[in-house]
Amino acid sequence: METLTLKINSRVKNLLGSSTLAITARAKELKAQGHDVVNFAAGEPDFDTPDSIKKAAITAIESGFTKYTPSLGTPELRQAIAQKFKKDNNLEYKPSQVAVSCGAKHSIYNVIQVLTDEGDEVLLPTPYWVSYPEMIKMTGATCKLLRTSTQTQFKITASQLAQNITPKTKLLILNSPSNPTGMLYSKKELEDIAAICVKHNIYVLSDEIYEKLIYDTNEYTSIAALGKDIYDLTITVNGVSKAYSMTGWRIGYCAASQEIIDYINKFQDHTTSNPTSISQMAALQALKETNESIEKMRQEFKNRRDLMMAEFDKIKEVSYIRPDGAFYLFCDFSKVGKSEEIAKAILNEMKVAMIPGDSFGAPGFIRLSFATSAERIKEGIRRINEWISKNNPH
Ligand code: PMP
Ligand code: GLU
């Protein structure tokens, strides 16, 4: 018999695996084998989902709310999301302009699929969240990286954006606060970026999933709220995963002009249909929650961020920029060695899991999540320090 040759779709063949998911899985595996692993790889809050949200899901099951819903979500949930946008972001979206999907990751995938074509260019600031470039590859569009550094606090500038626009530019991806750097764009910075996008008619995908986790200011700006023109060009993405510690429930959403949402509706009709009916009821409850449950988690993250920074201040070989939001510290390990090799060695030898910056388009850096207890933060950084002292003797 002839040997079978795999004939995989060429775009899928070129995909990179998700390092965030792979390293997190490896850390869990080591833990299951009995190792005492400190997990700084996790991209999810370590708190339990609040009880009131769990109860809403149990009620949904018990009352038989277990069937298909409209693809883009129940009318009640879409309305609650529209109200959230109004209340928190000063954004006017009708419920019909909201699309609920299976996590913000799915919302982002839908947007990129619906907007971009082969030959288009998508502008992506570095460091970027690992899934954006791979999602862009799946459409045949080209990913054009906008490189940033610590000098601009890992943020793009309006002039850098303007210089990189070509007739093929279709979309800019913004993620504030950022995974992996934690950087937050100010209103003024967003106004400057919005002006360029409006001038050149470029869509903006604004990933606002870490909106509720900001630490040094109460002021959060959604770029779509900066005027009618930028509103028309922006697709605002958010979800319940990070704010309500609901990563496993898989509910994310986006809002945009009616035309774009109508195309997302068709696309989702033929792919996943609705996100889980039970999770939708849980998300509806989450959006009804008072700020209290979010505030407790936010405060705890802030304390952990401060602790992690203080512990790294003791290690002179490693530097970082203070994160404004999210739950990651993005550390410069370039004085210690190659980030991928260091992260691998520290996981194997010291049982501390971290994600090398290479996966975020920023070699030399390593991402550490502070979604773990204060005690584990101290222990993990103690081990990292021990490893550095052993391997970089002075
Ligand atoms: N955007 C960013 C920047 C993220 O870090 C994540 C976390 N996975 C997501 C989107 C997707 O979140 P969700 O769990 O809602 O799919
Ligand atoms: N967004 C999280 C992270 O960056 C979760 C894992 C993922 O979906 O990539 O680690």
CSV table of C-alpha atoms and ligand atoms in Angstrom, one decimal:
chain,number,residue,atom,x,y,z
A,1,MET,CA,0.0,0.0,0.0
A,2,GLU,CA,1.2,3.5,-0.8
A,3,THR,CA,2.3,5.5,2.3
A,4,LEU,CA,-0.3,8.2,3.1
A,5,THR,CA,1.0,11.7,2.9
A,6,LEU,CA,-0.7,14.3,5.0
A,7,LYS,CA,-2.2,17.1,2.9
A,8,ILE,CA,-2.8,19.8,5.5
A,9,ASN,CA,-4.1,23.2,4.6
A,10,SER,CA,-1.1,25.4,4.0
A,11,ARG,CA,-2.2,28.2,6.4
A,12,VAL,CA,-2.9,25.7,9.2
A,13,LYS,CA,0.5,24.0,8.5
A,14,ASN,CA,2.3,27.2,9.3
A,15,LEU,CA,0.5,27.9,12.6
A,16,LEU,CA,2.6,28.1,15.7
A,17,GLY,CA,1.2,26.4,18.8
A,18,SER,CA,0.0,28.5,21.7
A,19,SER,CA,3.0,28.8,24.1
A,20,THR,CA,0.9,30.3,26.8
A,21,LEU,CA,-1.4,27.2,26.8
A,22,ALA,CA,1.5,24.7,26.3
A,23,ILE,CA,3.7,26.0,29.1
A,24,THR,CA,0.6,26.3,31.4
A,25,ALA,CA,-0.2,22.6,30.6
A,26,ARG,CA,3.4,21.6,31.2
A,27,ALA,CA,3.4,23.3,34.6
A,28,LYS,CA,0.1,21.5,35.5
A,29,GLU,CA,1.6,18.2,34.4
A,30,LEU,CA,4.7,18.6,36.5
A,31,LYS,CA,2.5,19.5,39.5
A,32,ALA,CA,0.4,16.3,38.9
A,33,GLN,CA,3.6,14.3,39.0
A,34,GLY,CA,4.2,15.6,42.5
A,35,HIS,CA,6.6,18.5,41.8
A,36,ASP,CA,6.2,21.7,43.8
A,37,VAL,CA,5.7,24.1,40.9
A,38,VAL,CA,5.4,27.8,41.1
A,39,ASN,CA,3.1,28.8,38.3
A,40,PHE,CA,3.9,32.3,36.9
A,41,ALA,CA,2.7,31.1,33.4
A,42,ALA,CA,-1.1,31.3,34.1
A,43,GLY,CA,-3.1,33.6,32.0
A,44,GLU,CA,-6.1,33.4,34.2
A,45,PRO,CA,-7.2,34.7,37.6
A,46,ASP,CA,-6.7,32.1,40.4
A,47,PHE,CA,-9.9,33.1,42.2
A,48,ASP,CA,-13.0,31.0,42.1
A,49,THR,CA,-16.0,32.3,40.0
A,50,PRO,CA,-18.3,34.1,42.5
A,51,ASP,CA,-21.1,32.0,43.9
A,52,SER,CA,-24.0,34.1,42.6
A,53,ILE,CA,-22.7,33.5,39.1
A,54,LYS,CA,-22.4,29.8,39.6
A,55,LYS,CA,-26.0,29.7,41.0
A,56,ALA,CA,-27.3,31.4,37.9
A,57,ALA,CA,-25.8,28.6,35.8
A,58,ILE,CA,-27.3,25.9,38.1
A,59,THR,CA,-30.7,27.6,37.8
A,60,ALA,CA,-30.3,27.7,34.1
A,61,ILE,CA,-29.7,23.9,34.0
A,62,GLU,CA,-32.5,23.1,36.5
A,63,SER,CA,-35.0,25.2,34.6
A,64,GLY,CA,-34.2,23.6,31.3
A,65,PHE,CA,-32.4,26.5,29.7
A,66,THR,CA,-30.3,24.0,27.8
A,67,LYS,CA,-31.2,24.5,24.2
A,68,TYR,CA,-29.9,26.6,21.3
A,69,THR,CA,-30.2,30.3,21.7
A,70,PRO,CA,-29.9,32.9,18.8
A,71,SER,CA,-26.3,32.6,17.5
A,72,LEU,CA,-25.2,36.0,18.8
A,73,GLY,CA,-26.7,35.4,22.3
A,74,THR,CA,-29.9,35.9,24.1
A,75,PRO,CA,-31.7,39.3,23.8
A,76,GLU,CA,-31.3,39.7,27.6
A,77,LEU,CA,-27.5,39.2,27.5
A,78,ARG,CA,-27.0,41.4,24.5
A,79,GLN,CA,-29.0,44.1,26.2
A,80,ALA,CA,-27.0,43.8,29.5
A,81,ILE,CA,-23.8,44.1,27.4
A,82,ALA,CA,-25.1,47.2,25.6
A,83,GLN,CA,-25.9,48.7,29.1
A,84,LYS,CA,-22.4,47.8,30.3
A,85,PHE,CA,-20.9,49.7,27.4
A,86,LYS,CA,-23.0,52.7,28.1
A,87,LYS,CA,-22.3,52.7,31.9
A,88,ASP,CA,-18.6,51.8,31.9
A,89,ASN,CA,-17.3,53.1,28.5
A,90,ASN,CA,-19.7,55.8,27.5
A,91,LEU,CA,-20.4,53.8,24.3
A,92,GLU,CA,-23.9,53.7,22.6
A,93,TYR,CA,-24.4,50.3,21.1
A,94,LYS,CA,-27.9,48.9,20.4
A,95,PRO,CA,-28.3,45.3,21.6
A,96,SER,CA,-28.4,44.3,17.9
A,97,GLN,CA,-24.8,45.7,17.6
A,98,VAL,CA,-23.5,43.2,20.2
A,99,ALA,CA,-22.2,39.7,19.3
A,100,VAL,CA,-21.6,37.2,22.1
A,101,SER,CA,-19.1,34.4,21.3
A,102,CYS,CA,-17.2,31.5,23.0
A,103,GLY,CA,-14.7,33.7,24.7
A,104,ALA,CA,-13.0,37.0,23.7
A,105,LYS,CA,-10.6,34.8,21.7
A,106,HIS,CA,-13.5,33.7,19.5
A,107,SER,CA,-14.8,37.2,19.2
A,108,ILE,CA,-11.4,38.4,18.0
A,109,TYR,CA,-11.1,35.5,15.5
A,110,ASN,CA,-14.6,36.3,14.1
A,111,VAL,CA,-13.6,40.0,13.6
A,112,ILE,CA,-10.3,39.1,11.9
A,113,GLN,CA,-12.0,36.6,9.6
A,114,VAL,CA,-14.9,38.9,8.7
A,115,LEU,CA,-12.7,42.0,8.0
A,116,THR,CA,-9.4,40.8,6.5
A,117,ASP,CA,-8.7,39.3,3.1
A,118,GLU,CA,-5.6,37.7,1.5
A,119,GLY,CA,-3.2,40.5,0.7
A,120,ASP,CA,-4.4,42.9,3.4
A,121,GLU,CA,-2.1,44.2,6.0
A,122,VAL,CA,-2.9,44.1,9.7
A,123,LEU,CA,-0.9,46.4,12.0
A,124,LEU,CA,0.1,44.6,15.2
A,125,PRO,CA,2.1,46.4,18.0
A,126,THR,CA,4.8,44.3,19.7
A,127,PRO,CA,4.9,42.8,22.3
A,128,TYR,CA,1.6,41.2,21.3
A,129,TRP,CA,-0.7,38.5,22.7
A,130,VAL,CA,0.3,35.2,21.2
A,131,SER,CA,-2.9,34.5,19.3
A,132,TYR,CA,-3.2,37.6,17.2
A,133,PRO,CA,-0.5,36.8,14.6
A,134,GLU,CA,-1.7,33.2,14.2
A,135,MET,CA,-5.3,34.4,13.7
A,136,ILE,CA,-4.1,36.8,11.0
A,137,LYS,CA,-2.1,34.0,9.3
A,138,MET,CA,-5.4,32.0,9.1
A,139,THR,CA,-6.9,34.6,6.8
A,140,GLY,CA,-3.9,35.0,4.4
A,141,ALA,CA,-3.5,38.6,5.4
A,142,THR,CA,0.0,39.9,6.3
A,143,CYS,CA,0.9,40.8,9.8
A,144,LYS,CA,3.0,44.0,9.9
A,145,LEU,CA,4.6,44.5,13.3
A,146,LEU,CA,4.9,47.9,14.9
A,147,ARG,CA,7.9,47.4,17.2
A,148,THR,CA,7.9,49.1,20.5
A,149,SER,CA,10.4,49.2,23.4
A,150,THR,CA,10.7,50.3,27.0
A,151,GLN,CA,11.6,53.8,25.7
A,152,THR,CA,8.0,54.3,24.6
A,153,GLN,CA,6.6,52.3,27.5
A,154,PHE,CA,5.9,49.5,25.0
A,155,LYS,CA,3.3,51.8,23.3
A,156,ILE,CA,3.0,52.7,19.6
A,157,THR,CA,3.1,56.4,18.8
A,158,ALA,CA,0.8,58.1,16.3
A,159,SER,CA,3.7,59.0,14.0
A,160,GLN,CA,5.0,55.4,14.0
A,161,LEU,CA,1.5,54.3,13.1
A,162,ALA,CA,1.2,56.9,10.3
A,163,GLN,CA,4.6,55.8,8.8
A,164,ASN,CA,3.5,52.2,8.6
A,165,ILE,CA,0.3,52.7,6.8
A,166,THR,CA,0.2,51.6,3.1
A,167,PRO,CA,-2.8,51.2,0.7
A,168,LYS,CA,-3.1,47.6,1.8
A,169,THR,CA,-3.5,48.5,5.5
A,170,LYS,CA,-6.9,47.3,6.7
A,171,LEU,CA,-6.8,46.9,10.5
A,172,LEU,CA,-4.9,47.9,13.6
A,173,ILE,CA,-5.0,45.7,16.7
A,174,LEU,CA,-4.9,47.6,20.0
A,175,ASN,CA,-4.8,45.8,23.4
A,176,SER,CA,-5.0,48.1,26.5
A,177,PRO,CA,-4.2,47.2,29.2
A,178,SER,CA,-1.8,44.9,27.3
A,179,ASN,CA,-1.0,41.2,27.7
A,180,PRO,CA,2.0,40.8,28.1
A,181,THR,CA,3.2,44.3,29.2
A,182,GLY,CA,0.3,45.6,31.3
A,183,MET,CA,0.6,49.0,29.6
A,184,LEU,CA,-2.4,51.3,29.4
A,185,TYR,CA,-2.9,53.9,26.7
A,186,SER,CA,-4.0,57.3,28.0
A,187,LYS,CA,-7.0,59.2,26.5
A,188,LYS,CA,-4.6,61.6,24.7
A,189,GLU,CA,-2.5,58.7,23.2
A,190,LEU,CA,-5.7,57.1,21.9
A,191,GLU,CA,-7.0,60.4,20.5
A,192,ASP,CA,-3.8,60.7,18.5
A,193,ILE,CA,-4.0,57.1,17.2
A,194,ALA,CA,-7.7,57.5,16.4
A,195,ALA,CA,-7.0,60.6,14.3
A,196,ILE,CA,-4.6,58.6,12.1
A,197,CYS,CA,-7.0,55.7,11.8
A,198,VAL,CA,-9.9,58.0,10.8
A,199,LYS,CA,-7.6,59.9,8.3
A,200,HIS,CA,-6.7,56.7,6.6
A,201,ASN,CA,-9.9,54.8,7.1
A,202,ILE,CA,-8.4,51.9,9.0
A,203,TYR,CA,-10.4,49.6,11.2
A,204,VAL,CA,-9.4,49.2,14.9
A,205,LEU,CA,-9.9,46.1,16.9
A,206,SER,CA,-9.8,47.2,20.5
A,207,ASP,CA,-9.2,44.3,22.8
A,208,GLU,CA,-10.4,45.6,26.2
A,209,ILE,CA,-10.4,42.3,28.1
A,210,TYR,CA,-8.3,43.6,31.0
A,211,GLU,CA,-10.3,46.8,31.3
A,212,LYS,CA,-11.4,46.1,34.9
A,213,LEU,CA,-7.9,45.3,36.1
A,214,ILE,CA,-6.1,48.6,36.3
A,215,TYR,CA,-4.2,49.8,39.3
A,216,ASP,CA,-3.0,53.4,39.4
A,217,THR,CA,-5.9,55.3,37.9
A,218,ASN,CA,-9.7,55.0,37.6
A,219,GLU,CA,-9.7,56.4,34.1
A,220,TYR,CA,-10.2,53.9,31.4
A,221,THR,CA,-10.7,55.1,27.8
A,222,SER,CA,-12.3,53.0,25.1
A,223,ILE,CA,-11.1,54.3,21.7
A,224,ALA,CA,-14.5,54.0,20.1
A,225,ALA,CA,-15.9,56.6,22.6
A,226,LEU,CA,-13.6,59.3,21.1
A,227,GLY,CA,-15.9,60.4,18.3
A,228,LYS,CA,-18.4,59.3,15.7
A,229,ASP,CA,-15.8,58.6,13.0
A,230,ILE,CA,-13.6,56.3,15.1
A,231,TYR,CA,-16.7,54.7,16.6
A,232,ASP,CA,-17.7,53.6,13.1
A,233,LEU,CA,-14.3,52.1,12.5
A,234,THR,CA,-13.8,50.3,15.8
A,235,ILE,CA,-14.8,46.8,17.0
A,236,THR,CA,-14.7,46.8,20.8
A,237,VAL,CA,-13.9,43.4,22.3
A,238,ASN,CA,-14.4,42.4,25.9
A,239,GLY,CA,-15.6,39.5,28.0
A,240,VAL,CA,-16.2,38.0,31.4
A,241,SER,CA,-13.1,35.7,31.7
A,242,LYS,CA,-10.7,38.1,33.4
A,243,ALA,CA,-13.0,40.5,35.3
A,244,TYR,CA,-15.2,37.8,36.9
A,245,SER,CA,-12.7,34.9,37.0
A,246,MET,CA,-14.8,33.0,34.4
A,247,THR,CA,-12.1,31.7,32.0
A,248,GLY,CA,-13.6,28.3,31.7
A,249,TRP,CA,-17.2,29.5,31.0
A,250,ARG,CA,-16.1,30.8,27.5
A,251,ILE,CA,-18.1,34.0,27.1
A,252,GLY,CA,-16.7,37.0,25.2
A,253,TYR,CA,-18.3,39.6,23.1
A,254,CYS,CA,-17.7,42.4,20.7
A,255,ALA,CA,-19.7,45.4,19.5
A,256,ALA,CA,-19.4,47.4,16.3
A,257,SER,CA,-21.4,49.0,13.5
A,258,GLN,CA,-24.6,47.1,12.6
A,259,GLU,CA,-23.1,46.0,9.2
A,260,ILE,CA,-20.1,44.3,10.8
A,261,ILE,CA,-22.2,42.6,13.4
A,262,ASP,CA,-24.5,41.3,10.7
A,263,TYR,CA,-21.6,39.7,8.9
A,264,ILE,CA,-20.3,38.2,12.2
A,265,ASN,CA,-23.8,36.8,12.7
A,266,LYS,CA,-23.6,34.9,9.4
A,267,PHE,CA,-20.1,33.7,10.1
A,268,GLN,CA,-21.0,32.5,13.6
A,269,ASP,CA,-24.3,30.9,12.3
A,270,HIS,CA,-22.1,28.5,10.2
A,271,THR,CA,-19.3,27.9,12.7
A,272,THR,CA,-20.2,27.6,16.4
A,273,SER,CA,-23.8,28.8,16.6
A,274,ASN,CA,-24.5,30.2,20.0
A,275,PRO,CA,-22.1,30.1,22.9
A,276,THR,CA,-23.3,27.7,25.7
A,277,SER,CA,-26.8,28.7,26.9
A,278,ILE,CA,-25.8,28.0,30.5
A,279,SER,CA,-22.7,30.2,30.4
A,280,GLN,CA,-24.8,33.0,28.9
A,281,MET,CA,-27.0,32.9,32.0
A,282,ALA,CA,-23.9,33.0,34.2
A,283,ALA,CA,-22.5,35.9,32.2
A,284,LEU,CA,-25.8,37.8,32.5
A,285,GLN,CA,-25.5,37.4,36.3
A,286,ALA,CA,-21.9,38.5,36.2
A,287,LEU,CA,-22.9,41.8,34.5
A,288,LYS,CA,-25.5,42.4,37.2
A,289,GLU,CA,-22.9,42.0,39.9
A,290,THR,CA,-22.0,45.0,42.0
A,291,ASN,CA,-18.5,46.3,41.6
A,292,GLU,CA,-17.7,44.8,45.0
A,293,SER,CA,-16.7,41.3,43.8
A,294,ILE,CA,-14.5,42.8,41.1
A,295,GLU,CA,-13.0,45.3,43.5
A,296,LYS,CA,-11.8,42.6,45.9
A,297,MET,CA,-10.0,40.8,43.1
A,298,ARG,CA,-8.5,44.0,41.7
A,299,GLN,CA,-7.2,45.0,45.1
A,300,GLU,CA,-5.6,41.6,45.6
A,301,PHE,CA,-4.0,41.8,42.2
A,302,LYS,CA,-2.6,45.2,42.9
A,303,ASN,CA,-1.0,44.0,46.2
A,304,ARG,CA,0.5,41.1,44.3
A,305,ARG,CA,1.8,43.3,41.6
A,306,ASP,CA,3.5,45.6,44.1
A,307,LEU,CA,5.0,42.6,45.9
A,308,MET,CA,6.3,41.1,42.6
A,309,MET,CA,7.9,44.4,41.7
A,310,ALA,CA,9.5,44.8,45.2
A,311,GLU,CA,10.9,41.2,45.0
A,312,PHE,CA,12.4,41.9,41.5
A,313,ASP,CA,13.9,45.1,42.8
A,314,LYS,CA,16.3,42.9,44.8
A,315,ILE,CA,17.6,41.2,41.6
A,316,LYS,CA,19.9,43.6,39.8
A,317,GLU,CA,20.2,41.6,36.6
A,318,VAL,CA,16.4,41.9,35.9
A,319,SER,CA,14.4,45.1,35.1
A,320,TYR,CA,10.8,45.8,34.3
A,321,ILE,CA,8.3,48.5,33.6
A,322,ARG,CA,5.6,49.0,36.2
A,323,PRO,CA,2.4,47.5,34.7
A,324,ASP,CA,-0.6,49.8,34.8
A,325,GLY,CA,-3.0,46.9,34.4
A,326,ALA,CA,-3.7,43.2,33.6
A,327,PHE,CA,-1.8,40.6,35.8
A,328,TYR,CA,1.6,40.3,34.2
A,329,LEU,CA,5.0,41.6,34.9
A,330,PHE,CA,7.1,41.7,31.7
A,331,CYS,CA,10.7,41.4,32.8
A,332,ASP,CA,13.9,42.1,30.8
A,333,PHE,CA,16.2,39.1,31.3
A,334,SER,CA,18.6,40.0,28.5
A,335,LYS,CA,21.4,40.6,31.0
A,336,VAL,CA,21.0,37.0,32.2
A,337,GLY,CA,20.9,35.2,28.8
A,338,LYS,CA,18.5,34.0,26.1
A,339,SER,CA,14.9,34.2,27.3
A,340,GLU,CA,13.7,30.9,25.8
A,341,GLU,CA,16.6,29.0,27.3
A,342,ILE,CA,16.3,30.7,30.7
A,343,ALA,CA,12.5,30.0,31.0
A,344,LYS,CA,13.1,26.4,30.0
A,345,ALA,CA,16.0,25.9,32.4
A,346,ILE,CA,14.2,27.6,35.3
A,347,LEU,CA,11.1,25.4,34.8
A,348,ASN,CA,13.1,22.2,34.6
A,349,GLU,CA,15.6,23.0,37.4
A,350,MET,CA,13.7,25.2,39.7
A,351,LYS,CA,10.1,24.3,38.9
A,352,VAL,CA,9.0,27.9,38.2
A,353,ALA,CA,6.9,28.3,35.0
A,354,MET,CA,7.1,31.5,33.0
A,355,ILE,CA,6.4,32.5,29.4
A,356,PRO,CA,9.4,33.7,27.3
A,357,GLY,CA,8.9,37.0,25.5
A,358,ASP,CA,9.9,35.3,22.2
A,359,SER,CA,6.2,34.1,22.0
A,360,PHE,CA,5.1,37.7,22.2
A,361,GLY,CA,7.5,39.0,19.6
A,362,ALA,CA,9.9,40.3,22.3
A,363,PRO,CA,12.9,38.1,22.8
A,364,GLY,CA,15.0,38.9,25.9
A,365,PHE,CA,11.9,39.4,28.0
A,366,ILE,CA,10.0,36.9,30.1
A,367,ARG,CA,6.3,37.3,31.2
A,368,LEU,CA,5.4,36.4,34.8
A,369,SER,CA,1.8,36.3,35.8
A,370,PHE,CA,0.9,37.4,39.3
A,371,ALA,CA,-2.3,35.4,39.3
A,372,THR,CA,-0.9,33.4,42.3
A,373,SER,CA,-0.7,33.9,46.0
A,374,ALA,CA,1.8,36.3,47.7
A,375,GLU,CA,3.5,33.4,49.4
A,376,ARG,CA,4.1,31.7,46.0
A,377,ILE,CA,5.3,34.9,44.4
A,378,LYS,CA,8.0,35.2,47.1
A,379,GLU,CA,9.0,31.6,46.8
A,380,GLY,CA,9.1,31.7,43.0
A,381,ILE,CA,11.2,34.8,42.8
A,382,ARG,CA,13.5,33.4,45.5
A,383,ARG,CA,14.1,30.4,43.2
A,384,ILE,CA,14.6,32.6,40.2
A,385,ASN,CA,17.2,34.6,42.1
A,386,GLU,CA,18.9,31.4,43.2
A,387,TRP,CA,19.1,30.2,39.6
A,388,ILE,CA,20.5,33.5,38.4
A,389,SER,CA,23.2,33.5,41.2
A,390,LYS,CA,24.2,30.0,40.3
A,391,ASN,CA,24.3,30.6,36.5
A,392,ASN,CA,25.6,34.2,36.4
A,393,PRO,CA,28.2,34.3,39.2
A,394,HIS,CA,29.8,37.7,39.7
B,1,PMP,N1,-7.2,38.9,24.6
B,1,PMP,C1,-6.2,38.9,25.5
B,1,PMP,C2,-5.2,40.0,25.4
B,1,PMP,C3,-6.0,37.9,26.4
B,1,PMP,O1,-5.0,37.8,27.2
B,1,PMP,C4,-7.0,36.8,26.4
B,1,PMP,C5,-6.7,35.7,27.4
B,1,PMP,N2,-6.9,34.5,26.9
B,1,PMP,C6,-8.0,36.9,25.5
B,1,PMP,C7,-8.1,38.0,24.6
B,1,PMP,C8,-9.1,35.8,25.4
B,1,PMP,O2,-9.9,35.7,26.5
B,1,PMP,P1,-11.1,34.7,26.6
B,1,PMP,O3,-10.8,33.8,27.7
B,1,PMP,O4,-12.3,35.5,26.8
B,1,PMP,O5,-11.1,34.0,25.3
B,2,GLU,N1,-4.6,34.9,27.5
B,2,GLU,C1,-4.0,34.0,28.5
B,2,GLU,C2,-2.5,34.1,28.3
B,2,GLU,O1,-2.0,34.9,27.6
B,2,GLU,C3,-4.6,32.6,28.5
B,2,GLU,C4,-4.0,31.6,27.5
B,2,GLU,C5,-4.4,32.0,26.1
B,2,GLU,O2,-5.5,31.9,25.8
B,2,GLU,O3,-3.5,32.3,25.4
B,2,GLU,O4,-1.8,33.4,29.0
